[in-house]
Each structure stands twice: as structure tokens, then as C-alpha cells.
Amino acid sequence: MSELDLIREYFSHVGVARRDVALGVGDDCALLRVPRGFELAVSIDTLTAGVHFLANADPDSIGHKALAVGLSDLAAMGAEPAWATLALTLPTADRRWVGAFCRGFARLAESHGVQLVGGDTTRGPLSVTVQVHGLVPGGTAVRRLGARPGDRIWVTGTLGDAGLTLRHLEAGEPVSPYLRERLDRPLPRVAAGLSLRGLASAMIDVSDGLAADLGHILEASGVGAEIALPALPLSPEVAGYVDSTADWTLPLASGDDYELCFTVPPDRCGGVEALAEPSDCRPTVIGVITEKPGLRCIQADGGDWRPSRAGYDHFAEGG
Ligand code: ADP
Ligand code: MG
């Protein structure tokens, strides 16, 4: 048996054993049963060493994050996670690395009822691709295009933590366990996403920064938005950074938050307030959808805030 065969063995029983899997790892294809009346939600992401994680990053965290980013996409559609496939490219068949990767992946898969049903294992520069499959009752998925003027804009959890962690790491500064966890082991907001079916008019997960991702909702829906900067939900660490620098780029434009940003018509906002989300991911209202296109970020003194750096396509022109 080759080392790569052994590695395939590692992946033959990862996650939960689901009854809707007619055939999992081991044949040429997996066979999966989509229940009648449901749609299959599919998303794929690649993480590459040196780009999406540091080459020497802890493999358990890489396994967690590779699945978490996909589950976050499912959450943003209101889809329930079901199956995953994994394409793994490894420079060497390092069994310790693979074992730890597998543990990180499997723990998150189990906590979301996901079964790993297939994949591919090859040799080359380290790269991890995960495809996730979720189920959503036909016609109920929450898309990016449904936001209307007057809808309130909400976001789960806190913004900018992963961005602040990266800044600390790049500067060689110490990082608190809370911040490290927020970068390495984001918790996809799956339960919140499911509860928001029928409440949210549009939804996206915040992977590239709030301004860019809310910008995608605005574009798809043909609307604009005003957000109140003092309303942004921030951890004490990010709040301290913003207070001392007056720089809002961390919560607005740093990536890897994996929170949900969604819009809700005013008469349905009570339903969002009533959601029993744990305190670390409770949703907060941050603004309102407008007819006027573009994104306005309003400061405590009522003035517009504009980023000093270029590259924020989604901010309003001339506001
Ligand atoms: P084939 O050559 O027919 O594609 P492989 O040798 O690539 O078969 O894979 C054999 C079986 O192992 C398949 O069922 C495949 O889905 C599974 N598999 C291979 N690599 C992985 C992996 N990294 N994770 C999960 N399943 C895998
Ligand atoms: Mg193959």
C-alpha cells in the first residue's frame, strides 16, 4: 500500500455516518440522496499555503478552516450542511500532518452533521480544496438580490478580529487566545443562517470584509446603504484599536470574519431579535438599505467616513 493509499484510508470515515449517503468514500463516485422537494446548495473553496494560511500553520486548524469557509457559504444561503468532498495536494505524505488535519476537519464536520463522502489525494505544493453540499427546501434559499430600501442591515458576531490578529502576527506582536481562535478556527454561523430563512430578504457571509460583501448585496439588489459606524459590533480588542487609531478599515475591510450580513424588512426585525443565538454571534442592526446607490459610512458626529487607502470599490462616490 502506498503512502497516498494510506492517506485515503484516513479519510474513509470522517464526520457523521448519514443515512442519505448510499455510497461514500471508496468507489469511483459517491451516491447521495437529495430528499424530494429540496434543492442542493453547492460551494467550493481552495486554501493555498502561503496565501490563505501560513505554510507552517497548525494542520488541525487548517483542517477546521478548510471546512469552515464552505459551511459559512451554506449558512449564508440558509442551507443545512450535509456532505463534503476534499481534494488534498501534499508535498509529502506526512502522516502526522494528515492525522492532525483530519482531526480538525472531522471535529467540525461532526458538529454540523456533515459526512466526508469523497475526494482526491495528490502530491504537489500544499493546497486544500473543499466542496460542501447542503440542502434547502426548494425556493427558500436566501440570495444576495432581495434587499429593498428601508430594510434594516444586520450582522452576526463581531467584525475585524481576524484582520487584527493578522496585523499583530505580521508585526511580531503577541496575540490573545481569543483573537488567535477567531483567525484560525472561525465558527460558521450555520444555525443563524437556517433561522433566517423566511426573515432575511438578502444574505451573504463576510469573508472579504463588510464593505465588499455588503457591496455584493447592494449590487445584486440594485440599492445602496447607510451604516452607522458606532453601531458596528466589535470585540474589546478591535474597539480598542479603532478608538486609538480612528481607523475603521479593520471592521470594514479586513477579511476572514465569516459572520453573516443580512437585510430584513422592518416588520420582520422582531423575528430576528427573538432568535436564540448564543451571545458571541447574536445579530446587531448596523444600518439601513437606501434607494440611493453606494455605501455611506456615518460617524458618531454625523459626518461620512472615507477610507484613506484606495481599493474600496463599494464606497459611495462623492457621497
Ligand atoms: P479514482 O482514481 O477512481 O478517482 P482515487 O484513488 O482517487 O480513485 O480515490 C479512491 C477513493 O478514495 C474515492 O472514493 C475517493 O473519493 C476517495 N478519496 C481519495 N482521496 C480522498 C480524500 N482526500 N478525502 C476523501 N476521500 C478521498
Ligand atoms: Mg481520484
Tab-separated table of N, CA and C in Angstrom, residues 5 43 50 87 108 124 128 169 203 214 283 294 299 308 313 315:
chain	number	residue	atom	x	y	z
A	5	ASP	N	-2.249	5.880	-0.578
A	5	ASP	CA	-3.366	4.961	-0.276
A	5	ASP	C	-3.707	5.017	1.205
A	43	SER	N	-20.927	24.601	-2.913
A	43	SER	CA	-19.913	25.658	-2.926
A	43	SER	C	-18.536	25.021	-2.767
A	50	GLY	N	0.641	29.745	2.169
A	50	GLY	CA	1.310	30.998	1.857
A	50	GLY	C	0.351	32.091	1.410
A	87	ALA	N	-10.259	17.696	-1.857
A	87	ALA	CA	-9.097	17.452	-2.723
A	87	ALA	C	-7.872	17.997	-2.010
A	108	LEU	N	-15.175	19.518	13.229
A	108	LEU	CA	-16.165	20.487	12.737
A	108	LEU	C	-17.255	19.775	11.928
A	124	GLY	N	2.143	17.443	-4.454
A	124	GLY	CA	2.460	18.751	-5.040
A	124	GLY	C	2.499	19.786	-3.938
A	128	VAL	N	-5.493	22.804	-0.325
A	128	VAL	CA	-6.663	22.096	0.195
A	128	VAL	C	-7.911	22.668	-0.456
A	169	LEU	N	0.270	39.454	14.088
A	169	LEU	CA	1.232	38.419	13.707
A	169	LEU	C	2.293	38.989	12.773
A	203	MET	N	-28.802	37.884	1.958
A	203	MET	CA	-27.781	37.466	2.939
A	203	MET	C	-26.491	37.114	2.215
A	214	LEU	N	-21.105	43.439	1.837
A	214	LEU	CA	-22.370	44.165	1.781
A	214	LEU	C	-22.517	44.788	0.391
A	283	PRO	N	-27.053	38.727	16.434
A	283	PRO	CA	-27.028	39.754	15.393
A	283	PRO	C	-27.281	41.167	15.926
A	294	GLY	N	-24.607	53.063	-3.597
A	294	GLY	CA	-23.357	53.302	-2.882
A	294	GLY	C	-23.515	53.010	-1.401
A	299	GLN	N	-20.240	58.487	10.737
A	299	GLN	CA	-19.514	58.516	12.012
A	299	GLN	C	-20.411	59.044	13.128
A	308	SER	N	-8.711	56.083	3.992
A	308	SER	CA	-7.591	56.849	3.456
A	308	SER	C	-6.878	56.059	2.353
A	313	ASP	N	-13.869	49.697	-3.555
A	313	ASP	CA	-14.771	49.915	-4.696
A	313	ASP	C	-16.185	50.258	-4.275
A	315	PHE	N	-17.489	51.877	-1.723
A	315	PHE	CA	-17.902	53.094	-1.021
A	315	PHE	C	-18.551	54.059	-2.002
